[in-house]
Amino acid sequence: MSNALLEDLTWRGSIAQSTDRVELEKYLADPGASLYLGCDPTAPSLHIGNLVALTLLRRFQLAGYRPIALVGGATGLVGDPSGRSAERSLNEAELVASWVDRIREQLEGFLDFSGKNGAIMANNLDWTAPVSAIEFLRDIGKHFSVNQMLAKDSVASRLESGGISYTEFSYQVMQAFDFLELYRRHSCALQIGGNDQWGNIVAGVDLIRRAEGKSAHALTIPLLAKADGTKFGKTAEGAIWLDPAMTSAYAFFQFFLNSDDRDVEQLLKTFSFRSREEIEALIDSLNANPGAREAHRALAREVTTLIHGADQASKVEAAAKALFGQADIGDLDLETLSSALAELPKVIVKRGEQIPSWVDLVTNSGVVESKSAARRVIKEGGAYLNNEKIRGEDFTPKTSDLLHGQFLLLRKGKRDLIAVEITD
RNA sequence: GGUGGGUUGCCCGAGUGGCCAAUGGGAGCGGACUGUAAAUCCGCCGGCUAUGCCUUCAGUGGUUCAAAUCCACUACCCACCA
């Protein structure tokens, strides 16, 4: 073992598969070596599933290598069959283009574009769009064997279940073309990604060998699996997004804070940039005193800081502490209270207007999807106003319930807090 | 192209004329325990201007006092044959 980074990644459990390890180490022996990670615009924002591989890319940059972040402006128009049991529906080109812009911004915040190993941003639409179908078929397609393409897991499983369109079938060729193009443009001979990308990445390795007679490398990171067997990063409400407009920094922090104890070690190893010693100390603390949740807190704080910045991270942590730690919410001073409530889903009521019922307030906040659901919560004893249980399906807060004359804190169940603000 | 089977609530899956907003499981939600964790146990689980009303069993039209259930056509999926 000669490469410190690979050694660290092995300890972290961040290596699922790689092409020949010795060859890979040789490639990485060059301090300026570059590598790329692609993200397809399938939504207006990246989510924490993408963050797994993105974190890996960042580790490479911190170790001195040059990262290339590729946004799949072209591949996003086609659709990756990997991990999908059914055909994707195609998104409008303008929509995908707008997602490309937003995702590019997110990627930019995650890497360092200055210095000698400054990151490079790429969009595969740049080299894919100008190529004619005939050129594509003759220059690229000729290197692919349909037999091998059919053997890929992503394709084979789809042939079992309902079939696959020619469009999605071609996806691996497009991704391989990207790898070849980045090899030609930037001498990039390593592609990383989630383990579900293995087949697509190897398609590129093969293409580079055939078209250029050169060897390229692949490295994948395991897809995170949760202890309870469900997919990491998905909640009932959907994915945890990196865009604060889609998942608030508060909700983002809470997501990590509420991690299953059994998952925390792997999450720390996957996402944390702390040293091995620090992480091991946190894990010791987790095992010794899980109720204190020091490791959960450190994880939540670090990842939230990375995505939302240190200011936001400390704000949402302070908010959670104030709102959950305090027995009597009325004891909080105005400043602490208002900054804590600022992080929560909020309902605005105009001063002087009738305060809506608890049911209406909670429904308006979007925390429950119907009034029936809100009424049910009251009936089942999970409804609170200012941390006091309320009863009666038609319960309506009174002016005298207002904290500092302008706020209400509603709660549904153990964790869901909602702020109500009276404004002029 | 032929024949047969299928399409049910977030998912899986019962139901084959009224007792069906529709059995059961999973997910989800609330409660108890605890630590804003897990496991376990209990309850809930279409919507609403709510002792009633509205929308739902692929789509459309029909039979009937009455349909998820019967008939016709359309779309999609699966299986066997070619």
Short mmCIF file of C-alpha atoms (C1' of nucleotides) in Angstrom, two decimals:
data_model
loop_
_atom_site.label_atom_id
_atom_site.label_comp_id
_atom_site.label_asym_id
_atom_site.label_seq_id
_atom_site.Cartn_x
_atom_site.Cartn_y
_atom_site.Cartn_z
CA MET A 1 0.00 0.00 0.00
CA SER A 2 1.64 3.15 -1.12
CA ASN A 3 -1.09 5.69 -1.45
CA ALA A 4 -2.17 7.41 1.76
CA LEU A 5 -5.48 8.55 0.34
CA LEU A 6 -6.48 5.09 -0.81
CA GLU A 7 -5.51 3.76 2.56
CA ASP A 8 -7.70 6.32 4.28
CA LEU A 9 -10.59 5.55 1.93
CA THR A 10 -10.27 1.87 2.68
CA TRP A 11 -10.52 2.58 6.39
CA ARG A 12 -13.58 4.70 5.75
CA GLY A 13 -15.23 1.90 3.85
CA SER A 14 -15.42 4.22 0.88
CA ILE A 15 -14.18 1.84 -1.76
CA ALA A 16 -16.70 -0.50 -3.29
CA GLN A 17 -14.85 -1.50 -6.44
CA SER A 18 -11.87 -0.31 -8.39
CA THR A 19 -9.99 -1.30 -11.46
CA ASP A 20 -6.58 -2.87 -10.87
CA ARG A 21 -5.35 -1.43 -7.62
CA VAL A 22 -1.69 -1.38 -8.54
CA GLU A 23 -2.39 0.46 -11.78
CA LEU A 24 -4.61 2.90 -9.95
CA GLU A 25 -1.89 3.61 -7.42
CA LYS A 26 0.56 4.23 -10.21
CA TYR A 27 -1.81 6.73 -11.74
CA LEU A 28 -2.30 8.45 -8.40
CA ALA A 29 1.44 8.56 -7.82
CA ASP A 30 1.39 11.59 -10.10
CA PRO A 31 0.41 14.43 -7.75
CA GLY A 32 -1.28 16.36 -10.53
CA ALA A 33 -3.44 13.50 -11.71
CA SER A 34 -7.04 14.41 -12.40
CA LEU A 35 -10.29 12.58 -11.91
CA TYR A 36 -13.92 13.25 -12.62
CA LEU A 37 -17.35 12.77 -11.15
CA GLY A 38 -20.55 13.29 -13.09
CA CYS A 39 -23.92 14.40 -11.80
CA ASP A 40 -27.01 14.32 -13.97
CA PRO A 41 -29.60 17.07 -13.64
CA THR A 42 -32.63 15.00 -12.70
CA ALA A 43 -33.97 17.59 -10.27
CA PRO A 44 -33.42 21.28 -9.48
CA SER A 45 -30.94 20.38 -6.76
CA LEU A 46 -28.46 17.76 -5.70
CA HIS A 47 -29.44 15.69 -2.69
CA ILE A 48 -27.47 13.95 0.00
CA GLY A 49 -27.26 10.81 -2.09
CA ASN A 50 -25.11 12.77 -4.52
CA LEU A 51 -23.15 14.12 -1.62
CA VAL A 52 -21.57 10.73 -0.97
CA ALA A 53 -19.57 10.67 -4.19
CA LEU A 54 -19.11 14.43 -4.11
CA THR A 55 -17.44 14.15 -0.74
CA LEU A 56 -15.13 11.57 -2.22
CA LEU A 57 -14.23 13.97 -5.04
CA ARG A 58 -13.42 16.62 -2.49
CA ARG A 59 -11.16 14.24 -0.62
CA PHE A 60 -9.19 13.74 -3.79
CA GLN A 61 -8.82 17.48 -4.22
CA LEU A 62 -7.68 17.91 -0.64
CA ALA A 63 -5.12 15.20 -1.32
CA GLY A 64 -3.75 17.30 -4.16
CA TYR A 65 -5.45 15.86 -7.23
CA ARG A 66 -7.37 17.85 -9.78
CA PRO A 67 -11.11 17.27 -9.65
CA ILE A 68 -13.37 17.69 -12.63
CA ALA A 69 -17.04 18.13 -11.87
CA LEU A 70 -19.20 17.22 -14.79
CA VAL A 71 -22.82 18.23 -15.07
CA GLY A 72 -24.74 15.96 -17.37
CA GLY A 73 -26.51 18.49 -19.55
CA ALA A 74 -26.62 15.84 -22.27
CA THR A 75 -26.95 12.64 -20.28
CA GLY A 76 -29.67 14.27 -18.21
CA LEU A 77 -31.73 14.52 -21.38
CA VAL A 78 -31.41 10.80 -21.99
CA GLY A 79 -31.83 9.18 -18.59
CA ASP A 80 -29.67 6.68 -16.75
CA PRO A 81 -31.33 3.26 -16.41
CA SER A 82 -29.04 2.34 -13.48
CA GLY A 83 -30.97 1.38 -10.40
CA ARG A 84 -34.27 1.98 -12.12
CA SER A 85 -36.85 -0.69 -12.58
CA ALA A 86 -38.82 1.31 -15.10
CA GLU A 87 -38.25 3.77 -17.90
CA ARG A 88 -37.81 7.39 -16.88
CA SER A 89 -40.05 10.01 -18.32
CA LEU A 90 -38.09 12.54 -20.33
CA ASN A 91 -37.86 16.08 -19.01
CA GLU A 92 -38.16 19.15 -21.18
CA ALA A 93 -34.85 20.43 -22.51
CA GLU A 94 -35.32 23.93 -21.07
CA LEU A 95 -36.12 22.48 -17.70
CA VAL A 96 -33.01 20.33 -17.72
CA ALA A 97 -30.96 23.34 -18.80
CA SER A 98 -32.22 25.32 -15.83
CA TRP A 99 -31.35 22.44 -13.53
CA VAL A 100 -27.87 22.30 -15.03
CA ASP A 101 -27.29 25.90 -13.98
CA ARG A 102 -28.45 25.33 -10.45
CA ILE A 103 -26.48 22.13 -9.99
CA ARG A 104 -23.38 23.72 -11.42
CA GLU A 105 -23.65 26.38 -8.73
CA GLN A 106 -23.95 23.80 -6.03
CA LEU A 107 -20.93 21.93 -7.30
CA GLU A 108 -18.94 25.14 -7.46
CA GLY A 109 -19.49 25.72 -3.79
CA PHE A 110 -18.12 22.34 -2.99
CA LEU A 111 -14.76 22.47 -4.69
CA ASP A 112 -11.86 24.88 -4.87
CA PHE A 113 -11.40 26.38 -8.32
CA SER A 114 -8.19 28.21 -7.57
CA GLY A 115 -4.64 27.06 -7.05
CA LYS A 116 -2.51 24.57 -8.86
CA ASN A 117 -5.03 21.77 -8.60
CA GLY A 118 -8.05 23.99 -9.07
CA ALA A 119 -11.22 22.20 -10.04
CA ILE A 120 -12.61 22.18 -13.56
CA MET A 121 -16.28 22.44 -14.37
CA ALA A 122 -17.61 20.64 -17.40
CA ASN A 123 -20.93 20.04 -19.11
CA ASN A 124 -21.16 17.09 -21.45
CA LEU A 125 -23.65 18.94 -23.62
CA ASP A 126 -20.69 20.99 -24.86
CA TRP A 127 -19.16 18.07 -26.71
CA THR A 128 -22.21 15.90 -27.24
CA ALA A 129 -24.52 18.41 -28.88
CA PRO A 130 -22.24 19.20 -31.85
CA VAL A 131 -21.74 15.55 -32.78
CA SER A 132 -24.03 14.26 -35.50
CA ALA A 133 -25.80 10.95 -35.14
CA ILE A 134 -23.69 9.52 -37.94
CA GLU A 135 -20.44 10.63 -36.35
CA PHE A 136 -21.57 9.27 -33.05
CA LEU A 137 -22.45 5.89 -34.47
CA ARG A 138 -19.27 5.62 -36.54
CA ASP A 139 -16.72 7.06 -34.14
CA ILE A 140 -18.08 5.96 -30.79
CA GLY A 141 -20.71 3.32 -31.38
CA LYS A 142 -18.34 1.19 -33.39
CA HIS A 143 -16.30 0.48 -30.26
CA PHE A 144 -19.22 -1.03 -28.39
CA SER A 145 -20.35 -4.59 -28.41
CA VAL A 146 -24.06 -4.95 -27.90
CA ASN A 147 -23.40 -8.26 -26.21
CA GLN A 148 -21.42 -6.50 -23.51
CA MET A 149 -23.92 -3.69 -23.25
CA LEU A 150 -26.70 -6.18 -22.67
CA ALA A 151 -24.72 -7.84 -19.93
CA LYS A 152 -24.57 -4.72 -17.76
CA ASP A 153 -26.69 -5.04 -14.64
CA SER A 154 -28.61 -1.89 -15.36
CA VAL A 155 -29.68 -3.21 -18.75
CA ALA A 156 -30.04 -6.89 -17.86
CA SER A 157 -32.36 -6.20 -14.95
CA ARG A 158 -34.51 -4.01 -17.15
CA LEU A 159 -34.76 -6.70 -19.79
CA GLU A 160 -36.18 -8.88 -17.04
CA SER A 161 -38.73 -6.33 -15.98
CA GLY A 162 -40.62 -4.52 -18.65
CA GLY A 163 -37.85 -3.70 -21.09
CA ILE A 164 -35.78 -0.66 -21.91
CA SER A 165 -35.94 1.94 -24.64
CA TYR A 166 -33.14 2.43 -27.11
CA THR A 167 -32.67 5.86 -25.56
CA GLU A 168 -31.81 4.61 -22.10
CA PHE A 169 -29.96 1.65 -23.53
CA SER A 170 -27.60 4.16 -25.12
CA TYR A 171 -26.89 5.91 -21.85
CA GLN A 172 -23.75 3.95 -21.08
CA VAL A 173 -22.32 4.89 -24.45
CA MET A 174 -22.84 8.56 -23.74
CA GLN A 175 -21.20 8.32 -20.36
CA ALA A 176 -18.30 6.40 -21.88
CA PHE A 177 -17.98 9.14 -24.47
CA ASP A 178 -17.73 11.70 -21.67
CA PHE A 179 -14.88 9.82 -20.08
CA LEU A 180 -13.07 9.61 -23.41
CA GLU A 181 -13.60 13.31 -24.02
CA LEU A 182 -12.27 14.29 -20.59
CA TYR A 183 -9.33 12.00 -21.18
CA ARG A 184 -8.57 13.81 -24.41
CA ARG A 185 -9.15 17.30 -23.08
CA HIS A 186 -7.67 17.02 -19.62
CA SER A 187 -5.76 13.75 -19.54
CA CYS A 188 -8.28 12.59 -17.01
CA ALA A 189 -7.92 8.84 -16.62
CA LEU A 190 -9.94 8.21 -13.48
CA GLN A 191 -13.65 8.36 -13.00
CA ILE A 192 -15.32 7.97 -9.62
CA GLY A 193 -18.96 7.53 -8.72
CA GLY A 194 -21.48 5.61 -6.70
CA ASN A 195 -21.27 1.89 -7.06
CA ASP A 196 -24.37 1.90 -9.24
CA GLN A 197 -22.23 3.71 -11.80
CA TRP A 198 -19.68 0.90 -12.08
CA GLY A 199 -21.02 -0.42 -15.36
CA ASN A 200 -21.14 3.02 -16.94
CA ILE A 201 -17.67 3.89 -15.74
CA VAL A 202 -16.15 0.67 -16.99
CA ALA A 203 -17.80 1.29 -20.36
CA GLY A 204 -15.67 4.44 -20.49
CA VAL A 205 -12.52 2.62 -19.43
CA ASP A 206 -13.08 0.17 -22.28
CA LEU A 207 -13.74 2.94 -24.76
CA ILE A 208 -10.53 4.75 -23.86
CA ARG A 209 -8.59 1.55 -24.31
CA ARG A 210 -10.14 0.91 -27.71
CA ALA A 211 -10.10 4.43 -29.05
CA GLU A 212 -6.81 5.62 -27.58
CA GLY A 213 -5.03 2.45 -26.64
CA LYS A 214 -4.58 3.85 -23.15
CA SER A 215 -5.63 2.51 -19.81
CA ALA A 216 -8.02 4.38 -17.58
CA HIS A 217 -9.28 3.69 -14.10
CA ALA A 218 -12.49 3.37 -12.16
CA LEU A 219 -13.24 3.75 -8.47
CA THR A 220 -16.67 3.48 -6.90
CA ILE A 221 -17.99 4.21 -3.44
CA PRO A 222 -20.60 1.95 -1.82
CA LEU A 223 -24.16 3.16 -1.86
CA LEU A 224 -25.00 3.89 1.73
CA ALA A 225 -27.29 1.35 3.29
CA LYS A 226 -29.17 2.08 6.47
CA ALA A 227 -29.39 -0.35 9.35
CA ASP A 228 -33.12 -0.75 8.85
CA GLY A 229 -32.63 -1.68 5.21
CA THR A 230 -34.18 1.41 3.70
CA LYS A 231 -32.46 3.73 1.30
CA PHE A 232 -30.24 6.39 2.80
CA GLY A 233 -31.30 9.96 2.30
CA LYS A 234 -34.96 9.37 1.67
CA THR A 235 -37.64 10.34 4.13
CA ALA A 236 -41.37 10.05 3.79
CA GLU A 237 -41.37 13.60 2.45
CA GLY A 238 -38.78 12.72 -0.17
CA ALA A 239 -35.09 13.34 -0.60
CA ILE A 240 -32.94 15.56 1.59
CA TRP A 241 -31.88 18.27 -0.82
CA LEU A 242 -28.84 20.50 -0.65
CA ASP A 243 -30.85 23.52 -1.74
CA PRO A 244 -32.04 25.33 1.41
CA ALA A 245 -35.20 26.36 -0.38
CA MET A 246 -36.09 22.69 -0.81
CA THR A 247 -34.79 21.31 2.49
CA SER A 248 -34.20 23.94 5.14
CA ALA A 249 -30.87 24.02 6.93
CA TYR A 250 -32.80 23.19 10.09
CA ALA A 251 -34.39 20.09 8.55
CA PHE A 252 -31.02 19.15 7.08
CA PHE A 253 -29.38 19.34 10.50
CA GLN A 254 -32.23 17.41 12.11
CA PHE A 255 -31.95 14.69 9.50
CA PHE A 256 -28.41 13.89 10.57
CA LEU A 257 -29.08 14.44 14.26
CA ASN A 258 -31.88 11.89 14.12
CA SER A 259 -29.74 9.22 12.48
CA ASP A 260 -30.09 5.69 13.70
CA ASP A 261 -27.28 5.00 16.19
CA ARG A 262 -26.17 2.05 14.12
CA ASP A 263 -25.62 4.25 11.07
CA VAL A 264 -23.65 7.02 12.68
CA GLU A 265 -20.24 5.39 12.41
CA GLN A 266 -20.56 4.85 8.69
CA LEU A 267 -22.00 8.31 8.17
CA LEU A 268 -19.08 9.90 9.98
CA LYS A 269 -16.59 7.91 7.99
CA THR A 270 -18.35 8.78 4.77
CA PHE A 271 -18.97 12.49 5.27
CA SER A 272 -16.60 13.78 7.89
CA PHE A 273 -13.31 15.41 7.02
CA ARG A 274 -12.04 14.94 10.54
CA SER A 275 -8.96 12.88 11.19
CA ARG A 276 -9.17 9.19 11.83
CA GLU A 277 -8.32 9.78 15.49
CA GLU A 278 -11.12 12.28 15.96
CA ILE A 279 -13.65 10.05 14.28
CA GLU A 280 -12.61 7.10 16.37
CA ALA A 281 -12.98 9.19 19.51
CA LEU A 282 -16.51 10.13 18.47
CA ILE A 283 -17.36 6.51 17.83
CA ASP A 284 -16.05 5.59 21.27
CA SER A 285 -18.29 8.22 22.76
CA LEU A 286 -21.21 6.87 20.76
CA ASN A 287 -20.65 3.38 22.11
CA ALA A 288 -20.04 4.51 25.66
CA ASN A 289 -22.91 6.95 25.96
CA PRO A 290 -25.25 6.87 22.98
CA GLY A 291 -27.90 8.95 24.75
CA ALA A 292 -25.63 11.99 24.75
CA ARG A 293 -25.50 11.78 20.96
CA GLU A 294 -22.19 13.57 20.73
CA ALA A 295 -21.33 11.77 17.53
CA HIS A 296 -24.73 12.53 15.99
CA ARG A 297 -24.29 16.18 16.88
CA ALA A 298 -20.78 16.38 15.49
CA LEU A 299 -21.92 14.73 12.29
CA ALA A 300 -24.92 17.00 11.88
CA ARG A 301 -22.87 20.09 12.65
CA GLU A 302 -20.09 19.22 10.25
CA VAL A 303 -22.23 18.27 7.28
CA THR A 304 -24.56 21.22 7.79
CA THR A 305 -21.57 23.54 7.95
CA LEU A 306 -20.22 22.11 4.75
CA ILE A 307 -23.46 22.62 2.85
CA HIS A 308 -25.03 25.65 4.50
CA GLY A 309 -22.05 27.41 6.02
CA ALA A 310 -20.88 27.85 9.58
CA ASP A 311 -23.33 30.66 10.38
CA GLN A 312 -26.39 28.74 9.36
CA ALA A 313 -25.12 25.60 11.04
CA SER A 314 -24.66 27.26 14.39
CA LYS A 315 -28.01 29.00 14.06
CA VAL A 316 -29.95 25.84 13.45
CA GLU A 317 -28.07 24.00 16.15
CA ALA A 318 -28.84 26.76 18.60
CA ALA A 319 -32.48 26.73 17.49
CA ALA A 320 -32.80 23.01 18.07
CA LYS A 321 -31.14 23.33 21.44
CA ALA A 322 -33.41 26.16 22.54
CA LEU A 323 -36.61 24.59 21.32
CA PHE A 324 -35.99 21.05 22.48
CA GLY A 325 -33.89 21.66 25.55
CA GLN A 326 -36.15 24.17 27.24
CA ALA A 327 -38.90 22.89 29.48
CA ASP A 328 -40.73 26.19 29.48
CA ILE A 329 -40.65 27.89 26.15
CA GLY A 330 -41.92 31.06 27.75
CA ASP A 331 -38.59 31.47 29.52
CA LEU A 332 -36.71 32.14 26.30
CA ASP A 333 -35.85 35.76 25.74
CA LEU A 334 -37.19 37.40 22.62
CA GLU A 335 -33.96 37.33 20.69
CA THR A 336 -33.24 33.66 21.30
CA LEU A 337 -36.81 32.73 20.58
CA SER A 338 -37.14 34.69 17.38
CA SER A 339 -33.89 33.44 15.93
CA ALA A 340 -34.78 29.87 16.85
CA LEU A 341 -38.23 30.14 15.31
CA ALA A 342 -36.75 31.66 12.18
CA GLU A 343 -35.36 28.25 11.27
CA LEU A 344 -38.70 26.46 11.42
CA PRO A 345 -41.50 26.11 8.90
CA LYS A 346 -43.45 29.30 9.41
CA VAL A 347 -47.04 30.45 9.19
CA ILE A 348 -47.72 34.18 9.10
CA VAL A 349 -50.81 35.74 10.63
CA LYS A 350 -51.58 39.41 10.26
CA ARG A 351 -51.93 41.28 13.51
CA GLY A 352 -55.50 42.08 14.27
CA GLU A 353 -56.80 39.16 12.29
CA GLN A 354 -58.43 36.21 13.92
CA ILE A 355 -55.85 33.55 14.79
CA PRO A 356 -56.74 30.39 12.84
CA SER A 357 -57.36 27.13 14.64
CA TRP A 358 -54.51 24.76 15.48
CA VAL A 359 -55.73 22.49 12.71
CA ASP A 360 -55.66 25.26 10.12
CA LEU A 361 -52.28 26.56 11.21
CA VAL A 362 -50.65 23.16 11.04
CA THR A 363 -52.27 22.36 7.72
CA ASN A 364 -51.15 25.69 6.28
CA SER A 365 -47.59 25.01 7.36
CA GLY A 366 -47.51 21.96 5.13
CA VAL A 367 -46.38 19.71 7.96
CA VAL A 368 -49.49 17.58 7.55
CA GLU A 369 -51.17 17.04 4.23
CA SER A 370 -54.81 17.50 5.25
CA LYS A 371 -57.03 18.85 7.95
CA SER A 372 -58.16 15.33 8.70
CA ALA A 373 -54.58 14.40 9.45
CA ALA A 374 -54.21 17.44 11.71
CA ARG A 375 -57.41 16.57 13.58
CA ARG A 376 -56.22 13.04 13.97
CA VAL A 377 -53.04 14.27 15.59
CA ILE A 378 -55.07 16.17 18.17
CA LYS A 379 -57.30 13.19 18.80
CA GLU A 380 -54.25 10.99 19.31
CA GLY A 381 -52.67 13.35 21.78
CA GLY A 382 -49.78 14.57 19.66
CA ALA A 383 -50.73 18.23 19.41
CA TYR A 384 -48.97 20.96 21.34
CA LEU A 385 -49.05 24.71 21.66
CA ASN A 386 -45.98 26.28 23.23
CA ASN A 387 -44.95 22.81 24.36
CA GLU A 388 -48.21 22.17 26.19
CA LYS A 389 -50.51 19.44 25.03
CA ILE A 390 -53.78 20.71 23.65
CA ARG A 391 -57.13 18.95 23.32
CA GLY A 392 -60.23 19.49 21.28
CA GLU A 393 -60.28 19.35 17.50
CA ASP A 394 -61.40 22.95 17.24
CA PHE A 395 -58.70 24.30 19.56
CA THR A 396 -57.71 27.82 18.61
CA PRO A 397 -54.82 29.74 20.17
CA LYS A 398 -55.73 32.95 21.94
CA THR A 399 -53.94 36.27 21.92
CA SER A 400 -52.84 35.55 25.47
CA ASP A 401 -50.94 32.49 24.20
CA LEU A 402 -48.60 34.67 22.15
CA LEU A 403 -44.98 34.55 23.27
CA HIS A 404 -43.55 38.05 23.51
CA GLY A 405 -46.75 39.18 21.90
CA GLN A 406 -45.86 37.85 18.46
CA PHE A 407 -45.01 34.16 18.30
CA LEU A 408 -46.62 30.78 18.75
CA LEU A 409 -44.78 27.49 18.76
CA LEU A 410 -46.84 24.59 17.47
CA ARG A 411 -45.72 21.03 17.66
CA LYS A 412 -46.94 17.86 16.01
CA GLY A 413 -45.67 14.73 17.69
CA LYS A 414 -42.18 14.61 19.10
CA ARG A 415 -40.18 16.38 16.46
CA ASP A 416 -42.20 18.54 14.12
CA LEU A 417 -42.13 22.17 15.20
CA ILE A 418 -43.90 25.00 13.45
CA ALA A 419 -43.53 28.71 14.08
CA VAL A 420 -46.44 31.11 13.88
CA GLU A 421 -45.58 34.76 13.63
CA ILE A 422 -47.95 37.66 14.01
CA THR A 423 -46.89 40.46 11.70
CA ASP A 424 -48.10 43.99 11.26
"C1'" G B 1 -50.25 -12.24 -35.63
"C1'" G B 2 -53.05 -16.20 -32.22
"C1'" U B 3 -54.70 -17.58 -27.31
"C1'" G B 4 -54.93 -16.93 -22.17
"C1'" G B 5 -53.94 -13.88 -17.69
"C1'" G B 6 -53.61 -9.13 -15.60
"C1'" U B 7 -54.23 -3.41 -14.39
"C1'" U B 8 -57.26 -2.13 -6.82
"C1'" G B 9 -55.69 3.20 -2.05
"C1'" C B 10 -48.04 5.52 -1.00
"C1'" C B 11 -46.12 0.06 -2.18
"C1'" C B 12 -47.39 -5.23 -2.19
"C1'" G B 13 -51.87 -7.60 -2.34
"C1'" A B 14 -57.30 -9.68 -1.06
"C1'" G B 15 -62.03 -8.75 -2.90
"C1'" U B 16 -65.64 -11.16 -8.37
"C1'" G B 17 -73.30 -7.30 -8.04
"C1'" G B 18 -75.57 -4.68 -2.29
"C1'" C B 19 -73.00 -6.00 4.61
"C1'" C B 20 -66.99 -1.86 0.29
"C1'" A B 21 -63.77 3.98 1.49
"C1'" A B 22 -62.84 -1.58 0.14
"C1'" U B 23 -59.51 -7.87 4.35
"C1'" G B 24 -54.18 -8.41 5.22
"C1'" G B 25 -48.94 -6.94 5.13
"C1'" G B 26 -45.30 -3.04 4.52
"C1'" A B 27 -44.38 2.16 4.62
"C1'" G B 28 -46.16 6.50 7.12
"C1'" C B 29 -48.40 9.05 11.42
"C1'" G B 30 -49.72 9.50 16.92
"C1'" G B 31 -49.03 7.39 21.88
"C1'" A B 32 -46.25 4.40 25.79
"C1'" C B 33 -40.92 3.20 26.91
"C1'" U B 34 -36.31 6.04 25.86
"C1'" G B 35 -32.25 9.76 24.19
"C1'" U B 36 -35.52 14.52 19.04
"C1'" A B 37 -32.22 6.72 18.47
"C1'" A B 38 -33.50 1.39 17.72
"C1'" A B 39 -36.52 -2.67 19.14
"C1'" U B 40 -41.25 -3.65 21.32
"C1'" C B 41 -46.40 -2.78 22.52
"C1'" C B 42 -51.11 0.12 21.61
"C1'" G B 43 -53.87 3.21 18.29
"C1'" C B 44 -54.58 5.78 13.51
"C1'" C B 45 -54.08 5.57 8.41
"C1'" G B 46 -59.00 9.04 1.04
"C1'" G B 47 -61.07 14.08 1.53
"C1'" C B 48 -64.58 17.77 3.34
"C1'" U B 49 -68.09 23.36 5.25
"C1'" A B 50 -68.50 15.99 8.99
"C1'" U B 51 -73.96 11.92 13.04
"C1'" G B 52 -73.86 13.75 6.72
"C1'" C B 53 -71.63 14.59 1.98
"C1'" C B 54 -67.89 14.05 -1.99
"C1'" U B 55 -64.01 11.42 -4.79
"C1'" U B 56 -61.40 6.50 -5.43
"C1'" C B 57 -60.53 0.12 -7.53
"C1'" A B 58 -56.35 1.61 -15.69
"C1'" G B 59 -59.70 4.84 -19.35
"C1'" U B 60 -64.48 5.45 -21.83
"C1'" G B 61 -69.37 4.02 -22.49
"C1'" G B 62 -73.27 0.56 -21.08
"C1'" U B 63 -76.55 -3.10 -18.07
"C1'" U B 64 -78.86 -2.60 -13.07
"C1'" C B 65 -82.87 0.17 -7.94
"C1'" A B 66 -77.47 -0.85 -6.91
"C1'" A B 67 -70.83 -2.21 -9.96
"C1'" A B 68 -64.04 -2.56 -7.82
"C1'" U B 69 -67.18 -6.71 -8.99
"C1'" C B 70 -71.41 -7.93 -15.19
"C1'" C B 71 -71.01 -6.28 -20.73
"C1'" A B 72 -68.44 -3.48 -24.84
"C1'" C B 73 -64.52 -0.79 -26.62
"C1'" U B 74 -59.53 1.64 -25.73
"C1'" A B 75 -54.61 1.77 -23.52
"C1'" C B 76 -50.70 -0.64 -21.11
"C1'" C B 77 -48.32 -5.12 -18.89
"C1'" C B 78 -47.45 -10.49 -18.49
"C1'" A B 79 -47.51 -15.69 -20.22
"C1'" C B 80 -47.76 -19.52 -23.79
"C1'" C B 81 -48.04 -20.36 -29.12
"C1'" A B 82 -46.24 -18.45 -34.07
#
